[in-house]
Amino acid sequence: MTRDKPLIEAVGVEKRFGGYTALKGCSMAVAPGETVVLIGPSGSGKSTFLRCINLLEPPDSGSILFKGKEVGRDFASAVRLRREIGMVFQNFELFQHLDAAENIMLAPMKVLGLSRHDAHDIALGLLAKVRIRDKADSYPDELSGGQQQRVAIARALAMKPAVMLYDEPTSALDPEMIREVLDVMADLSAEGMTSVVVTHEMGFAKRAADRIVFMEAGEIVETRASADFFGGAVGARARQFLDQILH
Amino acid sequence: MSFQLVLDYLVSPAFFHGALITLLLTVTALVFGIVAGLVIALLQEARFAPLRGLALVYVWLFRGTPVLFQIIFIYNVLPGFGIRLSAFLSAVIALSLNEGAYMAEILRSGLRAVTRGQRTAALALGLTRGGVMRHIVLPQAMRIVLPPIGNQMIGMLKTSALVSVVAVEELLLVANQTASANFRYFEALSAAGIYYLALSTIFMAGQAWLERTLDPKRSRARKQRRTGLKALIPTVDIR
Ligand SMILES: Nc1ncnc2c1ncn2[C@@H]1O[C@H](COP(=O)(O)OP(=O)(O)O)[C@@H](O)[C@H]1O
Ligand SMILES: [Mg+2]
């Protein structure tokens, strides 16, 4: 799988906030169909890295390559890239003024120009896929956290993205809802959806990841194939971090 | 005291015309006030500091002087610069510019209430900045600013009476002129008061209706009816 041409690649990405360097030259290539789990302590730059990959944050240096081509620095190129990349957030961020189906229909209608009718069909299909078909008419504040996050995943999928980015998708969820979200994500990965997942759910990583990437203080410290990682091939700093989150 | 006279005034063309002018003043000043307020609100959020400064000066000027002063100023001073406007137009301009300073604050609070996360989520879907504004920020901000804008509208109805100083034939001026001809103040002012109350009642009802319509949950029943209809006649595309 690592021999495939990368679908998306970050090369030497640096990001500063004022005087603070959040990313110190991070590089990562993700092959088509691959699922990468990104772990690391809070503040290590995981969210910033994800947001640089879809150019929600413009990197200060380094570049993003999509299907082998470097993505331009202009706003239009960034918008085009984001149409190919789905993103899921810790706090779901469903649009509060729209119901579940409308949340999913918005981008297909306003970005792709689909008719309301076609977008509605897509929404119902995706809601069925995330196992929440009966909630099409519910507004975000009428849904549980787990349900909201599954709608958010469906919303991202509606653009038929080539890559999915998840930023701690289950951190804001009550324990009993974590599983329903992780199951949906694992199914997508198993179907071959290229994914980068920031999570501390090591059970999910074991089940769905092809590779584990460990970040610390704005740097990618370690990258391991999942089998090696869970077979015990883990560097000292990653080991220390794992001990912390597992105990 | 004659109730018959009050009734006569109520249905007289002069009072009706005065009420119409008041309504027209209120609505146009409010519409242009919202436009001015939106411009100021966006300037206040601008990255370029001189634009923010400009907005600051505007708000300082129009909140720091009486509306009455602004009305008289625009009507009497602009002609000195060769800009000759009708009394009505001067009044609308003065009221709109003044309203803009207050509206900016209301609109800004609405825009700010839409969290950064909502914008980010929309950007991540591939919407442009304009698309995020139109489809995410404005619809959400609208529901927040509607109640205070409703209050402003009622306030404007009453403020509009001030433009009688530049002899715009609005409701209060008509009432006052009528009364000073025959000293029947009670009747003329009662008639004007009834018109004002009628107009503000209509505004309040309109506001309540709009708030209901913009509340997504209340419009759900209507939407379900619509999709139900679609299911009944699947071959007819009613888009
Ligand atoms: N918009 C921002 N402005 C200033 N500092 C930021 C911003 N976003 C992130 N940071 C800083 O960058 C560092 C990395 O943050 P983040 O990427 O959120 O870490 P993680 O997701 O791994 O917890 C943190 O120290 C954070 O305070
Ligand atoms: Mg984070």
Short mmCIF file of C-alpha atoms and ligand atoms in Angstrom, two decimals:
data_model
loop_
_atom_site.label_atom_id
_atom_site.label_comp_id
_atom_site.label_asym_id
_atom_site.label_seq_id
_atom_site.Cartn_x
_atom_site.Cartn_y
_atom_site.Cartn_z
CA MET A 1 0.00 0.00 0.00
CA THR A 2 2.86 2.38 0.81
CA ARG A 3 4.13 1.82 -2.73
CA ASP A 4 1.04 3.55 -4.16
CA LYS A 5 1.38 7.16 -5.20
CA PRO A 6 0.20 9.28 -2.28
CA LEU A 7 -3.29 10.69 -2.59
CA ILE A 8 -2.49 13.57 -0.30
CA GLU A 9 0.85 14.66 0.99
CA ALA A 10 2.14 17.33 3.35
CA VAL A 11 5.75 18.32 2.77
CA GLY A 12 7.72 20.24 5.38
CA VAL A 13 4.68 22.09 6.71
CA GLU A 14 5.52 24.87 9.14
CA LYS A 15 2.99 26.95 11.00
CA ARG A 16 3.60 29.81 13.40
CA PHE A 17 1.09 31.67 15.55
CA GLY A 18 2.73 34.96 16.38
CA GLY A 19 6.07 33.98 17.89
CA TYR A 20 4.97 30.42 18.65
CA THR A 21 5.84 27.64 16.21
CA ALA A 22 3.00 25.13 16.23
CA LEU A 23 4.34 22.95 13.39
CA LYS A 24 8.05 22.55 12.79
CA GLY A 25 8.23 21.06 9.33
CA CYS A 26 5.78 18.14 9.29
CA SER A 27 5.70 15.74 6.38
CA MET A 28 3.24 12.94 5.82
CA ALA A 29 2.04 11.07 2.75
CA VAL A 30 -1.25 9.20 2.74
CA ALA A 31 -1.81 6.53 0.11
CA PRO A 32 -5.23 5.93 -1.48
CA GLY A 33 -7.38 3.81 0.80
CA GLU A 34 -5.05 4.19 3.72
CA THR A 35 -6.18 5.09 7.25
CA VAL A 36 -3.65 6.97 9.35
CA VAL A 37 -4.23 7.53 13.05
CA LEU A 38 -2.51 10.61 14.45
CA ILE A 39 -1.78 10.61 18.18
CA GLY A 40 0.10 12.91 20.51
CA PRO A 41 -0.25 15.04 23.62
CA SER A 42 -2.62 17.97 23.78
CA GLY A 43 -1.07 21.03 22.16
CA SER A 44 1.33 19.00 20.03
CA GLY A 45 -0.16 20.44 16.84
CA LYS A 46 -2.45 17.64 15.63
CA SER A 47 -5.42 19.91 14.93
CA THR A 48 -3.21 22.52 13.32
CA PHE A 49 -1.68 19.86 11.09
CA LEU A 50 -5.11 18.63 9.94
CA ARG A 51 -6.19 22.20 9.26
CA CYS A 52 -3.07 22.79 7.21
CA ILE A 53 -3.75 19.67 5.15
CA ASN A 54 -7.04 21.12 3.85
CA LEU A 55 -5.65 24.66 3.97
CA LEU A 56 -8.09 25.96 6.57
CA GLU A 57 -4.81 27.27 7.96
CA PRO A 58 -2.35 28.40 5.32
CA PRO A 59 1.08 26.91 6.14
CA ASP A 60 3.89 29.46 6.56
CA SER A 61 6.13 27.21 4.55
CA GLY A 62 6.04 23.76 3.02
CA SER A 63 3.38 22.53 0.67
CA ILE A 64 0.35 20.33 0.24
CA LEU A 65 0.21 17.95 -2.71
CA PHE A 66 -3.09 16.46 -3.83
CA LYS A 67 -2.89 13.56 -6.32
CA GLY A 68 0.75 14.46 -6.85
CA LYS A 69 0.11 18.11 -7.73
CA GLU A 70 1.08 20.97 -5.49
CA VAL A 71 -1.96 22.98 -4.38
CA GLY A 72 -1.73 26.70 -5.14
CA ARG A 73 -1.56 29.31 -2.40
CA ASP A 74 -4.58 31.30 -3.60
CA PHE A 75 -7.99 31.13 -1.96
CA ALA A 76 -9.64 29.55 -5.03
CA SER A 77 -7.20 26.62 -5.00
CA ALA A 78 -7.84 26.10 -1.30
CA VAL A 79 -11.59 26.06 -1.90
CA ARG A 80 -11.17 23.52 -4.70
CA LEU A 81 -9.01 21.32 -2.45
CA ARG A 82 -11.54 21.44 0.39
CA ARG A 83 -14.24 20.16 -1.94
CA GLU A 84 -12.21 16.95 -2.19
CA ILE A 85 -11.57 16.61 1.54
CA GLY A 86 -14.20 15.95 4.18
CA MET A 87 -13.62 17.12 7.73
CA VAL A 88 -15.23 16.11 11.00
CA PHE A 89 -14.79 18.17 14.16
CA GLN A 90 -14.69 17.46 17.84
CA ASN A 91 -17.79 19.61 18.44
CA PHE A 92 -19.71 18.34 15.38
CA GLU A 93 -20.45 21.87 14.16
CA LEU A 94 -23.74 20.96 12.53
CA PHE A 95 -25.42 24.07 11.15
CA GLN A 96 -27.87 25.01 13.86
CA HIS A 97 -30.50 26.52 11.57
CA LEU A 98 -30.80 23.44 9.38
CA ASP A 99 -32.21 19.99 10.11
CA ALA A 100 -30.14 16.84 9.65
CA ALA A 101 -31.08 16.33 6.00
CA GLU A 102 -30.55 20.01 5.16
CA ASN A 103 -27.14 19.96 6.83
CA ILE A 104 -26.15 17.21 4.42
CA MET A 105 -27.86 18.82 1.40
CA LEU A 106 -26.25 22.23 1.76
CA ALA A 107 -22.89 21.59 0.12
CA PRO A 108 -24.18 19.40 -2.72
CA MET A 109 -26.71 22.14 -3.56
CA LYS A 110 -24.64 25.27 -3.01
CA VAL A 111 -21.22 23.95 -4.04
CA LEU A 112 -22.00 21.28 -6.63
CA GLY A 113 -25.24 22.86 -7.87
CA LEU A 114 -27.39 19.75 -7.40
CA SER A 115 -31.16 20.14 -7.35
CA ARG A 116 -32.94 20.03 -4.01
CA HIS A 117 -34.53 16.77 -5.02
CA ASP A 118 -31.24 15.04 -5.88
CA ALA A 119 -29.53 16.44 -2.80
CA HIS A 120 -32.38 15.13 -0.65
CA ASP A 121 -31.96 11.65 -2.12
CA ILE A 122 -28.24 11.77 -1.33
CA ALA A 123 -28.96 12.95 2.21
CA LEU A 124 -31.41 10.14 2.91
CA GLY A 125 -28.96 7.58 1.50
CA LEU A 126 -26.14 8.86 3.68
CA LEU A 127 -28.34 9.05 6.76
CA ALA A 128 -29.15 5.39 6.21
CA LYS A 129 -25.46 4.67 5.85
CA VAL A 130 -24.69 6.26 9.23
CA ARG A 131 -27.74 4.41 10.65
CA ILE A 132 -29.85 7.38 11.53
CA ARG A 133 -32.31 7.51 8.64
CA ASP A 134 -35.27 8.31 10.89
CA LYS A 135 -33.70 11.58 12.11
CA ALA A 136 -33.74 13.40 8.77
CA ASP A 137 -36.14 16.06 10.06
CA SER A 138 -34.48 16.59 13.44
CA TYR A 139 -32.56 19.73 14.27
CA PRO A 140 -29.08 19.48 15.81
CA ASP A 141 -30.30 20.41 19.29
CA GLU A 142 -32.78 17.54 19.13
CA LEU A 143 -30.05 14.94 18.52
CA SER A 144 -27.65 13.24 20.91
CA GLY A 145 -23.94 13.91 20.50
CA GLY A 146 -23.39 10.56 18.83
CA GLN A 147 -26.23 11.23 16.41
CA GLN A 148 -24.94 14.70 15.65
CA GLN A 149 -21.48 13.39 14.90
CA ARG A 150 -22.88 10.75 12.56
CA VAL A 151 -24.84 13.44 10.72
CA ALA A 152 -21.61 15.46 10.53
CA ILE A 153 -19.86 12.48 8.95
CA ALA A 154 -22.72 12.12 6.47
CA ARG A 155 -22.49 15.83 5.70
CA ALA A 156 -18.81 15.47 4.84
CA LEU A 157 -19.47 12.35 2.75
CA ALA A 158 -22.10 14.17 0.70
CA MET A 159 -19.32 15.91 -1.23
CA LYS A 160 -17.92 12.47 -2.19
CA PRO A 161 -14.54 13.39 -0.75
CA ALA A 162 -11.34 11.60 -1.69
CA VAL A 163 -10.04 11.97 1.86
CA MET A 164 -11.66 12.28 5.28
CA LEU A 165 -10.05 14.15 8.16
CA TYR A 166 -11.35 13.55 11.67
CA ASP A 167 -10.24 15.79 14.54
CA GLU A 168 -10.93 13.96 17.81
CA PRO A 169 -14.42 12.98 16.62
CA THR A 170 -15.37 11.20 19.85
CA SER A 171 -13.71 13.42 22.47
CA ALA A 172 -16.87 15.37 23.18
CA LEU A 173 -19.08 12.28 23.41
CA ASP A 174 -20.44 10.40 26.37
CA PRO A 175 -18.80 6.97 26.60
CA GLU A 176 -21.89 5.07 25.47
CA MET A 177 -22.00 7.01 22.19
CA ILE A 178 -18.36 6.67 21.23
CA ARG A 179 -18.82 3.23 19.76
CA GLU A 180 -21.62 4.15 17.32
CA VAL A 181 -19.41 6.85 15.81
CA LEU A 182 -16.25 4.75 15.69
CA ASP A 183 -18.18 1.91 14.03
CA VAL A 184 -19.26 4.20 11.22
CA MET A 185 -15.69 5.45 10.78
CA ALA A 186 -14.24 1.93 10.83
CA ASP A 187 -16.76 0.81 8.20
CA LEU A 188 -15.78 3.71 5.97
CA SER A 189 -12.11 2.86 6.35
CA ALA A 190 -12.82 -0.79 5.60
CA GLU A 191 -14.61 0.33 2.41
CA GLY A 192 -11.40 2.03 1.37
CA MET A 193 -12.04 5.64 2.39
CA THR A 194 -8.68 7.37 2.72
CA SER A 195 -8.66 8.81 6.24
CA VAL A 196 -6.54 10.74 8.70
CA VAL A 197 -7.89 10.40 12.22
CA VAL A 198 -6.77 12.29 15.30
CA THR A 199 -7.98 10.14 18.18
CA HIS A 200 -6.91 8.59 21.42
CA GLU A 201 -9.18 5.62 20.94
CA MET A 202 -6.50 2.98 20.57
CA GLY A 203 -9.13 0.27 20.06
CA PHE A 204 -10.20 2.07 16.91
CA ALA A 205 -6.58 2.48 15.85
CA LYS A 206 -5.98 -1.24 16.24
CA ARG A 207 -9.10 -2.07 14.29
CA ALA A 208 -8.93 0.46 11.45
CA ALA A 209 -5.49 2.04 11.13
CA ASP A 210 -2.87 1.08 8.61
CA ARG A 211 -0.37 3.42 10.19
CA ILE A 212 0.11 5.26 13.46
CA VAL A 213 1.80 8.67 13.52
CA PHE A 214 2.96 10.15 16.81
CA MET A 215 3.35 13.91 17.12
CA GLU A 216 4.94 15.90 19.90
CA ALA A 217 5.69 19.61 20.20
CA GLY A 218 4.94 20.37 16.57
CA GLU A 219 6.97 17.52 15.15
CA ILE A 220 6.23 14.09 13.77
CA VAL A 221 8.30 11.96 16.06
CA GLU A 222 7.38 8.50 14.92
CA THR A 223 5.55 6.71 12.13
CA ARG A 224 4.81 2.99 12.36
CA ALA A 225 2.78 0.44 10.48
CA SER A 226 -0.17 -0.47 12.69
CA ALA A 227 0.88 -4.11 13.03
CA ASP A 228 4.36 -3.10 14.20
CA PHE A 229 3.00 -0.47 16.55
CA PHE A 230 0.61 -2.85 18.25
CA GLY A 231 3.27 -5.55 18.14
CA GLY A 232 5.26 -3.41 20.51
CA ALA A 233 7.61 -1.53 18.17
CA VAL A 234 7.13 1.84 19.80
CA GLY A 235 9.77 4.49 20.58
CA ALA A 236 10.39 5.73 24.09
CA ARG A 237 8.44 8.99 23.86
CA ALA A 238 5.40 7.44 22.20
CA ARG A 239 5.49 4.65 24.79
CA GLN A 240 5.47 7.24 27.57
CA PHE A 241 2.48 8.98 25.99
CA LEU A 242 0.59 5.71 25.55
CA ASP A 243 1.18 4.79 29.17
CA GLN A 244 -0.35 8.10 30.14
CA ILE A 245 -3.53 7.76 28.10
CA LEU A 246 -4.03 4.06 28.88
CA HIS A 247 -3.71 4.39 32.64
CA MET B 1 -64.93 66.83 23.27
CA SER B 2 -66.42 65.21 20.21
CA PHE B 3 -65.89 61.58 19.27
CA GLN B 4 -67.55 62.30 15.98
CA LEU B 5 -64.77 64.75 15.20
CA VAL B 6 -62.12 62.16 16.15
CA LEU B 7 -63.77 59.76 13.70
CA ASP B 8 -63.95 62.46 11.04
CA TYR B 9 -60.23 63.15 11.44
CA LEU B 10 -59.42 59.45 11.32
CA VAL B 11 -61.04 59.05 7.91
CA SER B 12 -60.00 62.43 6.55
CA PRO B 13 -57.60 62.44 3.59
CA ALA B 14 -55.18 64.76 5.45
CA PHE B 15 -54.72 62.40 8.41
CA PHE B 16 -54.65 59.36 6.21
CA HIS B 17 -52.00 60.99 4.06
CA GLY B 18 -50.03 62.00 7.17
CA ALA B 19 -50.11 58.43 8.47
CA LEU B 20 -48.99 57.19 5.07
CA ILE B 21 -46.02 59.58 5.10
CA THR B 22 -45.13 58.44 8.62
CA LEU B 23 -45.27 54.81 7.50
CA LEU B 24 -43.21 55.54 4.42
CA LEU B 25 -40.62 57.46 6.44
CA THR B 26 -40.35 54.69 9.00
CA VAL B 27 -39.99 51.86 6.52
CA THR B 28 -37.55 53.59 4.14
CA ALA B 29 -35.41 54.94 6.99
CA LEU B 30 -35.33 51.50 8.55
CA VAL B 31 -34.39 49.76 5.29
CA PHE B 32 -31.62 52.23 4.51
CA GLY B 33 -30.63 52.22 8.17
CA ILE B 34 -30.10 48.45 7.97
CA VAL B 35 -28.02 48.90 4.82
CA ALA B 36 -25.93 51.63 6.49
CA GLY B 37 -25.66 49.50 9.62
CA LEU B 38 -24.45 46.50 7.63
CA VAL B 39 -21.76 48.60 5.94
CA ILE B 40 -20.65 50.01 9.29
CA ALA B 41 -20.71 46.57 10.94
CA LEU B 42 -18.51 45.15 8.18
CA LEU B 43 -16.16 48.15 8.43
CA GLN B 44 -15.93 47.58 12.16
CA GLU B 45 -14.79 44.02 11.50
CA ALA B 46 -12.37 45.01 8.72
CA ARG B 47 -8.73 43.99 8.96
CA PHE B 48 -7.55 47.37 7.59
CA ALA B 49 -7.32 49.71 10.60
CA PRO B 50 -8.31 52.99 8.82
CA LEU B 51 -11.63 51.36 7.82
CA ARG B 52 -12.28 50.51 11.45
CA GLY B 53 -11.39 54.11 12.31
CA LEU B 54 -13.89 55.37 9.77
CA ALA B 55 -16.64 53.26 11.33
CA LEU B 56 -15.69 54.53 14.77
CA VAL B 57 -15.96 58.18 13.68
CA TYR B 58 -19.34 57.47 12.07
CA VAL B 59 -20.80 55.89 15.17
CA TRP B 60 -19.31 58.65 17.34
CA LEU B 61 -20.87 61.39 15.19
CA PHE B 62 -24.33 59.91 14.85
CA ARG B 63 -24.71 58.63 18.40
CA GLY B 64 -23.14 61.73 19.89
CA THR B 65 -25.55 64.31 18.47
CA PRO B 66 -29.36 64.55 18.66
CA VAL B 67 -31.35 63.13 15.73
CA LEU B 68 -33.20 66.42 15.62
CA PHE B 69 -29.90 68.21 15.10
CA GLN B 70 -29.00 65.78 12.29
CA ILE B 71 -32.33 66.33 10.54
CA ILE B 72 -32.02 70.12 10.68
CA PHE B 73 -28.36 69.97 9.69
CA ILE B 74 -28.91 67.86 6.57
CA TYR B 75 -31.93 69.90 5.47
CA ASN B 76 -30.36 73.31 5.99
CA VAL B 77 -26.62 72.84 5.48
CA LEU B 78 -26.42 70.58 2.43
CA PRO B 79 -28.05 73.17 0.11
CA GLY B 80 -25.06 75.43 0.93
CA PHE B 81 -22.91 72.84 -0.85
CA GLY B 82 -25.22 72.85 -3.85
CA ILE B 83 -27.05 69.67 -2.78
CA ARG B 84 -30.71 70.53 -2.88
CA LEU B 85 -32.96 67.81 -1.48
CA SER B 86 -36.65 67.73 -0.73
CA ALA B 87 -37.66 67.86 2.92
CA PHE B 88 -38.81 64.24 2.74
CA LEU B 89 -35.55 63.04 1.23
CA SER B 90 -33.49 65.01 3.77
CA ALA B 91 -35.54 63.46 6.53
CA VAL B 92 -35.07 59.92 5.19
CA ILE B 93 -31.32 60.47 4.85
CA ALA B 94 -30.96 61.87 8.34
CA LEU B 95 -33.04 59.12 9.95
CA SER B 96 -31.26 56.37 7.96
CA LEU B 97 -27.78 57.60 8.77
CA ASN B 98 -28.69 57.91 12.43
CA GLU B 99 -30.33 54.50 12.47
CA GLY B 100 -27.24 52.98 10.83
CA ALA B 101 -25.12 53.82 13.86
CA TYR B 102 -27.43 51.84 16.15
CA MET B 103 -28.18 49.10 13.63
CA ALA B 104 -24.44 48.41 13.23
CA GLU B 105 -24.24 47.39 16.87
CA ILE B 106 -27.25 45.08 16.57
CA LEU B 107 -26.04 43.48 13.35
CA ARG B 108 -22.57 43.01 14.75
CA SER B 109 -23.86 41.18 17.78
CA GLY B 110 -25.80 38.91 15.41
CA LEU B 111 -22.79 38.22 13.21
CA ARG B 112 -20.62 37.55 16.26
CA ALA B 113 -23.10 35.10 17.71
CA VAL B 114 -22.43 32.77 14.78
CA THR B 115 -19.42 30.88 16.07
CA ARG B 116 -16.14 30.51 14.27
CA GLY B 117 -16.67 26.76 14.29
CA GLN B 118 -19.79 27.11 12.13
CA ARG B 119 -17.87 29.12 9.56
CA THR B 120 -14.96 26.69 9.64
CA ALA B 121 -17.29 23.75 9.07
CA ALA B 122 -18.80 25.50 6.05
CA LEU B 123 -15.38 26.41 4.65
CA ALA B 124 -14.27 22.80 5.11
CA LEU B 125 -17.17 21.72 2.87
CA GLY B 126 -15.77 23.87 0.07
CA LEU B 127 -18.02 26.90 0.37
CA THR B 128 -16.52 30.23 -0.62
CA ARG B 129 -16.35 33.10 1.86
CA GLY B 130 -19.41 34.63 0.22
CA GLY B 131 -21.25 31.31 0.40
CA VAL B 132 -20.46 30.96 4.09
CA MET B 133 -21.83 34.44 4.68
CA ARG B 134 -25.02 33.82 2.70
CA HIS B 135 -25.89 30.29 3.71
CA ILE B 136 -24.54 30.00 7.25
CA VAL B 137 -23.80 33.32 8.90
CA LEU B 138 -26.67 35.53 7.71
CA PRO B 139 -29.50 33.03 8.27
CA GLN B 140 -28.30 32.36 11.80
CA ALA B 141 -27.61 36.01 12.56
CA MET B 142 -31.04 36.96 11.21
CA ARG B 143 -32.86 35.09 13.92
CA ILE B 144 -30.75 36.81 16.58
CA VAL B 145 -31.13 40.35 15.29
CA LEU B 146 -34.82 40.20 14.49
CA PRO B 147 -36.19 41.05 17.95
CA PRO B 148 -33.94 44.11 18.45
CA ILE B 149 -34.63 45.26 14.88
CA GLY B 150 -38.33 45.03 15.67
CA ASN B 151 -37.75 47.33 18.62
CA GLN B 152 -35.84 49.74 16.40
CA MET B 153 -38.75 49.77 13.96
CA ILE B 154 -41.19 50.82 16.64
CA GLY B 155 -38.67 53.37 17.87
CA MET B 156 -38.34 54.73 14.35
CA LEU B 157 -42.11 55.11 14.05
CA LYS B 158 -41.97 57.48 16.99
CA THR B 159 -38.72 59.20 16.04
CA SER B 160 -40.17 59.97 12.61
CA ALA B 161 -42.39 62.58 14.26
CA LEU B 162 -39.27 64.74 14.68
CA VAL B 163 -39.09 65.42 10.97
CA SER B 164 -42.07 67.72 11.32
CA VAL B 165 -39.44 70.41 12.06
CA VAL B 166 -38.46 70.47 8.40
CA ALA B 167 -42.15 70.59 7.44
CA VAL B 168 -42.57 67.04 6.17
CA GLU B 169 -46.31 66.48 6.24
CA GLU B 170 -46.21 63.49 8.52
CA LEU B 171 -48.85 62.49 11.00
CA LEU B 172 -47.93 64.69 13.96
CA LEU B 173 -47.52 67.82 11.86
CA VAL B 174 -50.92 67.25 10.26
CA ALA B 175 -52.51 66.80 13.69
CA ASN B 176 -50.82 69.85 15.09
CA GLN B 177 -51.75 72.04 12.13
CA THR B 178 -55.33 70.84 12.21
CA ALA B 179 -55.63 71.56 15.91
CA SER B 180 -54.03 74.98 15.81
CA ALA B 181 -56.65 76.06 13.26
CA ASN B 182 -59.62 75.32 15.55
CA PHE B 183 -58.01 74.56 18.97
CA ARG B 184 -59.56 71.07 19.00
CA TYR B 185 -56.33 69.55 20.29
CA PHE B 186 -57.94 66.57 21.99
CA GLU B 187 -59.67 65.35 18.84
CA ALA B 188 -56.77 65.93 16.45
CA LEU B 189 -54.16 64.40 18.76
CA SER B 190 -56.42 61.45 19.61
CA ALA B 191 -56.79 60.71 15.92
CA ALA B 192 -53.00 60.86 15.47
CA GLY B 193 -52.48 58.69 18.56
CA ILE B 194 -54.86 56.06 17.22
CA TYR B 195 -52.93 55.97 13.95
CA TYR B 196 -49.61 55.58 15.80
CA LEU B 197 -50.99 52.77 17.94
CA ALA B 198 -52.47 51.05 14.90
CA LEU B 199 -49.14 51.23 13.05
CA SER B 200 -47.08 49.98 15.99
CA THR B 201 -49.56 47.14 16.52
CA ILE B 202 -49.16 46.13 12.89
CA PHE B 203 -45.35 46.24 13.27
CA MET B 204 -45.46 44.08 16.40
CA ALA B 205 -47.72 41.55 14.74
CA GLY B 206 -45.46 41.49 11.67
CA GLN B 207 -42.44 40.94 13.88
CA ALA B 208 -44.08 38.08 15.73
CA TRP B 209 -45.05 36.50 12.43
CA LEU B 210 -41.52 36.84 11.02
CA GLU B 211 -39.97 35.35 14.12
CA ARG B 212 -42.30 32.39 13.85
CA THR B 213 -41.49 31.91 10.18
CA LEU B 214 -37.74 32.06 10.76
CA ASP B 215 -37.92 29.54 13.58
CA PRO B 216 -36.99 26.33 11.76
CA LYS B 217 -38.88 24.04 14.08
CA ARG B 218 -42.15 25.81 13.52
CA SER B 219 -41.76 25.66 9.78
CA ARG B 220 -41.23 21.93 9.96
CA ALA B 221 -44.93 21.11 9.89
CA ARG B 222 -45.24 23.14 6.70
CA LYS B 223 -42.24 21.40 5.18
CA GLN B 224 -43.63 17.98 6.00
CA ARG B 225 -46.86 18.91 4.36
CA ARG B 226 -44.89 19.89 1.28
CA THR B 227 -42.93 16.62 1.12
CA GLY B 228 -46.13 14.71 1.80
CA LEU B 229 -47.66 16.38 -1.21
CA LYS B 230 -44.64 15.44 -3.30
CA ALA B 231 -45.07 11.82 -2.30
CA LEU B 232 -48.68 11.88 -3.47
CA ILE B 233 -47.84 13.18 -6.91
CA PRO B 234 -44.46 11.69 -7.65
CA THR B 235 -44.49 12.50 -11.35
CA VAL B 236 -45.09 16.21 -10.88
CA ASP B 237 -42.00 18.21 -10.07
CA ILE B 238 -43.18 21.12 -7.96
CA ARG B 239 -39.75 22.69 -7.45
N1 LIG C 1 -5.38 30.02 16.03
C1 LIG C 1 -4.38 29.89 16.91
N2 LIG C 1 -3.77 30.98 17.42
C2 LIG C 1 -2.76 30.86 18.29
N3 LIG C 1 -2.26 29.70 18.72
C3 LIG C 1 -2.82 28.57 18.25
C4 LIG C 1 -3.90 28.61 17.33
N4 LIG C 1 -4.26 27.34 17.03
C5 LIG C 1 -3.41 26.55 17.74
N5 LIG C 1 -2.56 27.28 18.46
C6 LIG C 1 -1.50 26.75 19.34
O1 LIG C 1 -0.76 25.80 18.62
C7 LIG C 1 -0.46 24.68 19.43
C8 LIG C 1 -0.98 23.42 18.79
O2 LIG C 1 -2.38 23.43 18.89
P1 LIG C 1 -3.29 22.27 18.31
O3 LIG C 1 -2.94 22.05 16.89
O4 LIG C 1 -4.68 22.62 18.60
O5 LIG C 1 -2.83 21.03 19.18
P2 LIG C 1 -3.55 19.64 19.41
O6 LIG C 1 -4.68 19.53 18.44
O7 LIG C 1 -2.49 18.61 19.20
O8 LIG C 1 -4.02 19.63 20.83
C9 LIG C 1 -1.06 24.95 20.79
O9 LIG C 1 -0.04 25.44 21.64
C10 LIG C 1 -2.08 26.01 20.53
O10 LIG C 1 -2.21 26.86 21.64
MG MG C 2 -6.72 19.35 18.80
#
